[in-house]
Short mmCIF file of C-alpha atoms in Angstrom, two decimals:
data_model
loop_
_atom_site.label_atom_id
_atom_site.label_comp_id
_atom_site.label_asym_id
_atom_site.label_seq_id
_atom_site.Cartn_x
_atom_site.Cartn_y
_atom_site.Cartn_z
CA MET A 1 123.07 24.65 103.70
CA LYS A 2 119.37 24.25 104.55
CA LEU A 3 120.08 25.18 108.17
CA LYS A 4 121.97 28.30 107.10
CA TYR A 5 119.10 29.33 104.79
CA ALA A 6 116.58 28.78 107.60
CA ALA A 7 118.61 30.93 109.94
CA ILE A 8 118.70 33.76 107.38
CA VAL A 9 114.88 33.58 106.96
CA ILE A 10 114.29 33.62 110.72
CA ALA A 11 116.62 36.59 111.13
CA ALA A 12 114.84 38.47 108.36
CA LEU A 13 111.43 37.77 109.94
CA CYS A 14 112.67 38.99 113.34
CA ALA A 15 114.07 42.18 111.80
CA SER A 16 110.75 42.80 110.02
CA ALA A 17 108.81 42.25 113.23
CA HIS A 18 111.16 44.57 115.09
CA ALA A 19 110.70 47.28 112.43
CA ALA A 20 106.93 46.85 112.65
CA GLU A 21 107.15 47.38 116.42
CA GLU A 22 109.36 50.45 116.09
CA LYS A 23 107.28 52.25 113.43
CA PRO A 24 104.15 52.78 115.55
CA LYS A 25 106.35 54.04 118.38
CA ALA A 26 107.97 56.52 116.06
CA ASN A 27 104.56 57.66 114.80
CA VAL A 28 103.30 58.12 118.36
CA GLN A 29 106.33 60.13 119.27
CA GLN A 30 105.92 62.38 116.17
CA GLN A 31 102.21 62.87 116.90
CA ARG A 32 103.14 63.93 120.45
CA ILE A 33 105.65 66.45 119.14
CA ASP A 34 103.13 67.75 116.58
CA LYS A 35 100.56 68.20 119.32
CA LEU A 36 103.03 70.09 121.52
CA ASN A 37 103.90 72.28 118.53
CA GLY A 38 100.21 73.09 117.99
CA LYS A 39 100.56 71.85 114.43
CA ALA A 40 97.45 71.49 112.29
CA LEU A 41 97.00 67.91 111.16
CA GLY A 42 94.89 66.39 108.46
CA ARG A 43 94.00 66.82 104.81
CA VAL A 44 91.57 69.57 103.77
CA ILE A 45 90.49 70.66 100.29
CA TYR A 46 88.83 74.05 99.79
CA ARG A 47 86.97 73.80 96.47
CA GLY A 48 85.36 76.35 94.20
CA ALA A 49 86.79 79.76 95.16
CA THR A 50 88.19 82.43 92.83
CA LEU A 51 91.92 82.50 93.49
CA ILE A 52 93.86 85.80 93.93
CA ASP A 53 97.27 84.33 94.62
CA GLY A 54 99.32 87.34 95.85
CA THR A 55 101.02 87.98 92.50
CA ALA A 56 100.10 90.10 89.48
CA ALA A 57 98.43 87.05 87.87
CA ALA A 58 94.79 87.41 86.85
CA PRO A 59 92.27 85.86 89.25
CA ARG A 60 91.33 82.25 88.50
CA ALA A 61 87.76 81.07 89.02
CA ASP A 62 86.62 77.73 90.41
CA MET A 63 89.94 76.68 91.92
CA ALA A 64 90.84 74.15 94.58
CA ILE A 65 93.60 74.32 97.16
CA ILE A 66 94.76 71.20 98.90
CA ILE A 67 96.15 71.48 102.43
CA GLN A 68 98.13 68.72 104.11
CA ASP A 69 98.62 69.52 107.78
CA ASP A 70 100.01 73.08 107.81
CA ARG A 71 101.21 73.33 104.21
CA ILE A 72 99.76 73.82 100.77
CA GLU A 73 100.10 70.58 98.80
CA ALA A 74 98.62 71.76 95.53
CA VAL A 75 96.65 74.51 93.83
CA LEU A 76 94.63 73.38 90.81
CA PRO A 77 91.33 73.85 88.98
CA ALA A 78 88.49 72.27 90.95
CA ALA A 79 87.54 70.31 87.82
CA HIS A 80 90.93 68.51 88.01
CA LEU A 81 90.30 67.01 91.43
CA THR A 82 90.33 63.25 91.41
CA ALA A 83 89.37 60.53 93.88
CA GLN A 84 93.02 60.22 94.73
CA HIS A 85 93.03 63.89 95.77
CA THR A 86 89.81 63.74 97.78
CA GLY A 87 90.28 60.34 99.43
CA GLY A 88 90.52 60.78 103.19
CA ALA A 89 90.24 64.56 102.91
CA ARG A 90 87.68 66.94 104.35
CA VAL A 91 86.27 68.83 101.38
CA VAL A 92 84.98 72.37 102.01
CA ASP A 93 82.75 73.99 99.38
CA VAL A 94 83.83 77.66 99.04
CA SER A 95 82.03 78.31 95.74
CA GLY A 96 81.38 82.01 95.17
CA GLN A 97 84.06 83.09 97.60
CA TYR A 98 87.40 84.80 96.91
CA LEU A 99 90.65 83.26 98.17
CA LEU A 100 93.81 85.28 98.77
CA PRO A 101 96.97 84.94 100.94
CA GLY A 102 96.65 85.91 104.58
CA LEU A 103 97.37 89.59 105.07
CA ILE A 104 100.44 90.94 106.92
CA ASP A 105 100.50 94.25 108.80
CA SER A 106 104.12 95.31 108.38
CA HIS A 107 104.26 97.96 111.13
CA VAL A 108 102.70 97.36 114.58
CA HIS A 109 103.75 98.00 118.17
CA TYR A 110 102.33 95.58 120.73
CA ALA A 111 104.84 95.92 123.56
CA THR A 112 106.12 99.46 123.70
CA ASN A 113 104.13 99.54 126.91
CA PRO A 114 103.55 95.81 127.50
CA ASP A 115 99.87 95.12 128.01
CA ARG A 116 99.03 91.51 127.41
CA PRO A 117 95.19 91.77 127.51
CA TYR A 118 95.25 94.61 124.99
CA ALA A 119 97.78 92.86 122.73
CA GLU A 120 95.79 89.63 122.75
CA ALA A 121 92.54 91.49 121.91
CA GLU A 122 94.23 93.28 119.01
CA LEU A 123 95.81 90.07 117.73
CA LYS A 124 92.52 88.19 117.98
CA ARG A 125 90.76 90.91 115.97
CA ASN A 126 93.52 90.61 113.37
CA ILE A 127 93.38 86.85 112.92
CA TYR A 128 89.63 86.79 112.61
CA GLY A 129 89.90 89.67 110.12
CA GLY A 130 92.18 87.93 107.66
CA VAL A 131 95.61 88.92 109.06
CA THR A 132 97.99 85.96 109.48
CA GLY A 133 101.23 87.88 110.22
CA VAL A 134 102.42 91.09 111.85
CA ARG A 135 105.83 92.79 111.93
CA ASP A 136 106.32 94.38 115.34
CA MET A 137 108.74 97.24 114.99
CA ALA A 138 110.31 97.16 118.48
CA GLY A 139 109.16 96.99 122.05
CA ASP A 140 109.85 94.74 125.03
CA ALA A 141 111.24 91.62 123.36
CA ARG A 142 110.51 89.56 126.49
CA GLU A 143 106.80 90.17 126.06
CA LEU A 144 106.94 89.81 122.28
CA ALA A 145 108.74 86.50 122.55
CA GLY A 146 106.01 85.13 124.78
CA LEU A 147 103.26 86.35 122.48
CA SER A 148 105.08 85.00 119.44
CA ARG A 149 105.56 81.58 121.07
CA ASP A 150 101.88 81.33 122.03
CA ALA A 151 100.83 82.36 118.53
CA LEU A 152 103.08 79.74 116.91
CA LEU A 153 101.86 77.01 119.26
CA ASN A 154 98.22 78.03 118.55
CA ARG A 155 97.62 78.74 122.27
CA ILE A 156 96.09 82.15 121.49
CA PRO A 157 94.13 83.21 118.43
CA SER A 158 96.74 85.38 116.73
CA PRO A 159 98.69 86.03 113.57
CA ASP A 160 102.33 84.98 113.63
CA ILE A 161 104.42 87.70 115.23
CA PHE A 162 107.78 88.76 113.74
CA TYR A 163 109.48 91.34 115.89
CA ALA A 164 112.52 93.63 115.82
CA SER A 165 115.40 94.32 118.17
CA LEU A 166 116.25 98.00 118.14
CA VAL A 167 119.59 99.80 117.98
CA ALA A 168 120.06 103.54 118.26
CA GLY A 169 122.55 106.14 119.39
CA PRO A 170 123.11 106.39 123.14
CA SER A 171 121.30 109.73 123.42
CA PHE A 172 118.05 108.21 122.21
CA PHE A 173 117.62 106.05 125.30
CA LYS A 174 116.40 109.00 127.33
CA ASP A 175 113.12 108.52 125.48
CA PRO A 176 110.48 107.46 128.01
CA ARG A 177 109.17 104.74 125.68
CA THR A 178 112.50 102.91 125.94
CA VAL A 179 112.32 103.05 129.74
CA VAL A 180 108.94 101.35 129.73
CA ALA A 181 109.99 98.75 127.16
CA ALA A 182 113.00 97.78 129.31
CA LEU A 183 111.40 97.79 132.77
CA GLY A 184 113.61 95.99 135.26
CA ALA A 185 116.67 96.74 133.19
CA GLN A 186 118.53 99.74 131.67
CA PRO A 187 117.42 100.81 128.19
CA GLY A 188 120.42 100.99 125.89
CA SER A 189 122.07 98.03 127.62
CA VAL A 190 119.65 95.24 126.78
CA PRO A 191 119.84 93.38 123.47
CA TRP A 192 116.41 94.43 122.28
CA LEU A 193 117.08 98.15 123.02
CA TYR A 194 120.81 98.54 122.46
CA ALA A 195 122.94 101.68 122.29
CA VAL A 196 125.64 101.67 119.60
CA ASP A 197 128.49 104.04 118.84
CA ASP A 198 131.75 103.96 116.96
CA GLN A 199 133.28 101.73 119.67
CA THR A 200 130.55 99.05 119.45
CA LYS A 201 131.47 95.61 118.17
CA LEU A 202 128.83 95.53 115.46
CA PRO A 203 128.95 91.76 114.76
CA LEU A 204 128.18 91.17 118.43
CA ALA A 205 125.41 93.76 118.43
CA VAL A 206 123.67 92.09 115.48
CA ALA A 207 124.23 88.61 116.92
CA GLN A 208 122.71 89.49 120.27
CA ALA A 209 119.73 91.08 118.49
CA ARG A 210 119.19 87.77 116.77
CA GLY A 211 119.49 86.00 120.09
CA THR A 212 116.30 87.67 121.35
CA GLY A 213 114.33 85.62 118.81
CA ALA A 214 113.79 88.70 116.68
CA THR A 215 113.23 88.37 112.95
CA GLY A 216 115.14 91.58 112.13
CA ILE A 217 117.12 94.47 113.53
CA LYS A 218 115.68 97.99 113.55
CA ILE A 219 117.94 101.03 113.23
CA TYR A 220 116.09 103.91 114.81
CA ALA A 221 117.60 107.21 115.77
CA ASN A 222 120.55 109.51 116.55
CA LEU A 223 123.26 107.76 114.56
CA PRO A 224 125.71 109.11 112.00
CA GLY A 225 125.51 107.93 108.42
CA THR A 226 128.73 105.96 108.59
CA LEU A 227 127.44 103.86 111.44
CA VAL A 228 124.07 103.31 109.83
CA ARG A 229 125.77 101.99 106.68
CA GLN A 230 128.03 99.73 108.74
CA LEU A 231 125.06 98.30 110.67
CA ILE A 232 123.22 97.57 107.42
CA ALA A 233 126.27 95.86 105.98
CA GLU A 234 126.79 93.74 109.08
CA ALA A 235 123.13 92.66 109.28
CA ARG A 236 123.18 91.69 105.64
CA ALA A 237 126.41 89.77 106.18
CA GLN A 238 124.63 87.77 108.91
CA ASP A 239 121.61 87.23 106.62
CA PHE A 240 119.45 89.14 109.07
CA PRO A 241 116.74 91.48 107.81
CA VAL A 242 117.51 95.11 108.64
CA TRP A 243 114.67 97.62 109.00
CA THR A 244 115.14 101.33 109.55
CA HIS A 245 113.47 104.68 109.48
CA MET A 246 114.06 106.25 106.11
CA GLN A 247 116.04 108.90 108.00
CA VAL A 248 117.78 108.10 111.27
CA TYR A 249 119.26 111.56 112.04
CA PRO A 250 121.86 112.88 111.69
CA ALA A 251 122.24 110.24 108.97
CA SER A 252 120.42 111.11 105.75
CA PRO A 253 117.85 109.00 103.91
CA TYR A 254 120.59 107.99 101.52
CA ASP A 255 122.48 106.26 104.35
CA SER A 256 119.55 103.87 104.84
CA LEU A 257 119.59 102.66 101.23
CA GLY A 258 120.45 98.95 101.13
CA ALA A 259 118.37 98.11 104.20
CA THR A 260 115.73 95.42 103.67
CA ALA A 261 113.01 98.01 104.28
CA VAL A 262 112.70 101.65 105.33
CA SER A 263 109.68 103.25 107.01
CA HIS A 264 107.63 106.44 106.61
CA ALA A 265 107.25 107.83 103.11
CA CYS A 266 107.06 111.50 104.11
CA MET A 267 110.47 111.50 105.83
CA ILE A 268 111.98 112.44 102.48
CA ALA A 269 109.77 115.53 102.40
CA ARG A 270 111.10 116.60 105.79
CA HIS A 271 114.66 115.94 104.69
CA VAL A 272 114.15 118.17 101.65
CA ARG A 273 112.69 120.99 103.73
CA GLU A 274 114.89 120.50 106.79
CA ALA A 275 118.16 118.97 105.63
CA GLY A 276 120.14 120.07 108.63
CA LYS A 277 118.09 118.32 111.31
CA SER A 278 120.47 116.43 113.57
CA ALA A 279 118.37 114.49 116.07
CA TYR A 280 115.18 112.41 116.02
CA GLY A 281 111.99 114.15 117.09
CA HIS A 282 108.46 114.91 115.90
CA GLY A 283 108.33 118.54 116.98
CA GLY A 284 109.03 121.68 114.97
CA GLU A 285 108.21 120.29 111.56
CA PRO A 286 108.89 122.61 108.61
CA SER A 287 106.20 123.84 106.25
CA TYR A 288 105.41 121.53 103.38
CA GLU A 289 103.45 124.19 101.52
CA GLY A 290 103.73 123.71 97.78
CA LEU A 291 105.84 120.57 98.03
CA THR A 292 105.02 117.65 95.74
CA ALA A 293 106.69 114.43 94.66
CA ASP A 294 107.97 116.31 91.60
CA ASP A 295 110.43 118.25 93.78
CA PRO A 296 113.96 117.53 92.44
CA GLY A 297 115.21 116.42 95.85
CA ILE A 298 112.38 113.96 96.26
CA ARG A 299 112.75 112.65 92.69
CA GLN A 300 116.45 112.14 93.22
CA TYR A 301 115.90 110.11 96.35
CA ILE A 302 113.13 107.97 94.80
CA ALA A 303 115.45 107.08 91.91
CA ALA A 304 118.16 106.03 94.36
CA LEU A 305 115.66 104.02 96.43
CA ALA A 306 114.51 102.18 93.33
CA ARG A 307 118.09 101.30 92.37
CA SER A 308 118.85 100.04 95.88
CA GLY A 309 116.09 97.43 95.96
CA THR A 310 115.05 98.57 99.43
CA ILE A 311 111.34 98.11 100.24
CA MET A 312 109.17 101.09 101.33
CA ASP A 313 106.97 100.82 104.42
CA ALA A 314 104.85 103.85 103.54
CA THR A 315 102.69 103.95 106.73
CA LEU A 316 100.04 106.21 105.18
CA SER A 317 97.92 105.59 108.28
CA VAL A 318 100.09 107.94 110.36
CA TYR A 319 99.44 110.90 108.08
CA LYS A 320 96.32 113.02 108.50
CA SER A 321 94.53 115.63 106.40
CA ASP A 322 95.28 118.52 108.75
CA GLY A 323 97.67 119.60 111.49
CA PRO A 324 101.34 120.62 111.46
CA HIS A 325 102.72 117.32 110.17
CA CYS A 326 103.03 116.00 106.64
CA HIS A 327 99.55 115.63 105.22
CA ILE A 328 98.15 112.41 103.75
CA ASP A 329 97.90 113.95 100.27
CA LEU A 330 101.63 114.62 100.12
CA ALA A 331 102.51 111.24 101.66
CA GLY A 332 100.26 109.57 99.11
CA ASP A 333 101.77 111.56 96.26
CA ILE A 334 105.30 110.50 97.30
CA THR A 335 104.22 106.84 97.70
CA ARG A 336 102.58 106.96 94.24
CA ALA A 337 105.84 108.20 92.73
CA MET A 338 107.80 105.49 94.53
CA HIS A 339 105.44 102.80 93.24
CA LYS A 340 105.65 104.20 89.72
CA ALA A 341 109.44 104.06 89.90
CA GLY A 342 109.33 100.38 90.74
CA VAL A 343 109.89 100.57 94.51
CA LYS A 344 108.12 97.73 96.32
CA ILE A 345 105.62 99.02 98.90
CA ILE A 346 104.47 97.20 102.04
CA ALA A 347 101.37 97.91 104.10
CA GLY A 348 102.37 99.02 107.58
CA THR A 349 100.04 100.90 109.86
CA ASP A 350 102.06 102.12 112.88
CA THR A 351 98.83 103.17 114.49
CA ASP A 352 96.25 101.73 116.84
CA ASN A 353 92.79 101.17 115.47
CA THR A 354 89.80 102.48 117.36
CA GLY A 355 88.73 100.11 120.09
CA ASP A 356 85.22 99.81 118.70
CA ASP A 357 86.20 98.81 115.15
CA PRO A 358 85.70 95.06 114.64
CA PHE A 359 88.14 94.88 111.71
CA PRO A 360 91.92 95.17 111.45
CA VAL A 361 93.59 98.55 110.98
CA VAL A 362 95.58 97.21 108.00
CA ASP A 363 92.34 97.33 106.00
CA HIS A 364 92.46 101.11 106.30
CA GLU A 365 96.10 101.21 105.18
CA LEU A 366 95.23 99.30 102.03
CA GLU A 367 92.34 101.64 101.32
CA LYS A 368 94.72 104.60 101.68
CA LEU A 369 97.22 103.02 99.30
CA VAL A 370 94.41 102.77 96.71
CA LYS A 371 92.89 106.21 97.38
CA TYR A 372 95.95 108.38 97.90
CA ALA A 373 98.80 106.47 96.22
CA GLY A 374 96.88 105.21 93.21
CA LEU A 375 97.53 101.51 93.62
CA THR A 376 95.02 99.12 92.15
CA PRO A 377 93.27 96.86 94.64
CA GLN A 378 95.37 93.94 93.36
CA GLU A 379 98.60 95.92 93.81
CA ALA A 380 97.47 96.91 97.35
CA ILE A 381 96.89 93.24 98.20
CA ILE A 382 100.43 92.44 97.05
CA THR A 383 101.80 95.04 99.49
CA ALA A 384 100.25 93.09 102.35
CA THR A 385 101.15 89.61 101.08
CA ALA A 386 104.08 88.89 98.75
CA ASN A 387 105.96 92.14 99.39
CA ALA A 388 105.41 91.92 103.14
CA ALA A 389 106.78 88.35 103.23
CA GLN A 390 109.89 89.54 101.36
CA ALA A 391 110.44 92.30 103.91
CA LEU A 392 110.41 89.64 106.61
CA GLY A 393 112.80 87.40 104.66
CA LYS A 394 110.04 84.78 104.63
CA GLN A 395 109.04 84.81 100.97
CA LYS A 396 109.79 81.08 100.67
CA GLU A 397 107.35 80.33 103.50
CA PHE A 398 104.26 82.45 102.77
CA GLY A 399 103.00 85.56 100.97
CA THR A 400 101.68 83.81 97.86
CA LEU A 401 99.45 80.76 97.47
CA GLU A 402 101.55 77.99 95.99
CA ALA A 403 102.57 74.44 96.77
CA GLY A 404 105.05 74.04 99.61
CA LYS A 405 104.20 77.25 101.45
CA TYR A 406 102.31 77.53 104.71
CA ALA A 407 98.53 77.42 104.47
CA ASN A 408 98.05 81.10 105.32
CA MET A 409 94.98 82.42 103.54
CA VAL A 410 91.69 84.24 103.82
CA PHE A 411 88.29 83.62 102.19
CA LEU A 412 86.02 86.56 101.35
CA LYS A 413 82.39 86.81 100.34
CA GLN A 414 82.96 89.72 97.99
CA ASN A 415 85.53 90.55 95.35
CA PRO A 416 88.35 92.72 96.76
CA LEU A 417 89.57 93.53 93.24
CA GLN A 418 86.35 95.43 92.63
CA ASP A 419 86.50 97.31 95.96
CA ILE A 420 89.39 96.97 98.42
CA GLY A 421 86.88 97.58 101.18
CA ASN A 422 85.55 94.07 100.47
CA LEU A 423 88.43 92.76 102.63
CA ARG A 424 85.94 93.21 105.43
CA SER A 425 83.72 90.46 103.97
CA VAL A 426 85.82 87.83 105.71
CA VAL A 427 84.34 84.40 105.97
CA LEU A 428 87.36 82.34 107.11
CA THR A 429 91.02 82.88 107.95
CA VAL A 430 93.43 79.94 107.81
CA LYS A 431 96.86 80.21 109.45
CA ARG A 432 99.28 77.30 109.14
CA GLY A 433 96.27 75.10 108.50
CA HIS A 434 94.29 76.25 111.55
CA GLU A 435 90.85 77.69 110.80
CA PHE A 436 89.43 80.87 112.32
CA ALA A 437 85.83 81.27 111.15
CA ARG A 438 84.61 84.84 111.27
CA ALA A 439 81.25 83.57 112.56
CA ASP A 440 83.03 82.33 115.70
CA TYR A 441 84.42 85.79 116.50
CA LYS A 442 82.44 87.61 119.17
CA PHE A 443 83.79 91.13 118.99
CA THR A 444 83.87 93.33 122.07
CA PRO A 445 85.55 96.76 122.18
CA LEU A 446 89.24 96.50 122.89
CA PRO A 447 90.53 97.39 126.39
CA VAL A 448 91.76 100.93 126.89
CA HIS A 449 95.48 101.00 126.26
CA GLU A 450 98.09 103.69 126.84
CA ASP A 451 101.28 103.50 124.74
#
């Protein structure tokens, strides 16, 4: 009996020693994988800032946010920090600063005409200006996949990039932009620029769009309403975000209802004034003289949009105060009415910033949402944080500052709720736990780029 007991003890000791040997090996292997992934490692506590969390909640002064590696572990009053919280952590005093979620520009184009140096310069300006995510609304997915990978692995200073694969009617692929975005291949026959018609196997079209690494599918132009509705239904069935112009032509704006998000607020004005337009194009716009958001046709659409739950990518940045196109005042008036009706708005720019501006173009979009659409600064911030994350289907990962989400956030010197322009008082951007101090950013004018 004693011999049997001794054997059991020896076996247990051997097993324990073996486990002790295996654990360090496992840790080393995980550390290697984390390093390859570019994952932020370590425990950091930012203490003392006023928290604007990306929701409608009132700001909270003297807060602390605890980051473990790339995620938020806890958000709590700084006075509640204990030695257990701070032990082994790097504690950063951010007293007097304002903390909000990292911003997301929901409408960019970085690879219509692939130009890596330009894209990297624009992305760098974004990350050092408080932008931690961008939604690229179609281009060369080969280039976008490479940029996205390098951003995720922290090989370039960049927001995370979430891009679209585009589908449109066959006639659209004569557009020269599609030729450039498919160089080496035939536009309309590649999965990121794919021609669809009533003979297309839609489940396959959506599946191959997903296979490019895209976050969503974009429905663009020259498709009938029936096909637009079928594409939306198929994308939703595959749990794949579907983004579209408000009007695809000859489909009407009503055919796009049910998409995750639609783009360009003033398209409803054009539909009201030019209901018979059959093909996509910017030329020959009708007169908008005397048109307001109170027009019965516009009111009817806004009510339907609100019922559908579809998000509005207003893109006020594309509308100017003069010229033949829809003016910014009308676009702002329509966006204001949408917001008042309960439609969620996201901040997409769809425009290049000037090469000599050291701050992101999304700052201007947020200013326009306040000035022309009547949003409060807090509501404008939500368009570029919580609402933007929802449009990406990533609301469980970021968009608000709460435990479990990625550590995507920006610290400001000045209060953006008093003046939305204070977004330019950036001190520090954090993306997935990686820090990008504004003081480290040496701005030079962006390279000349031709779309």
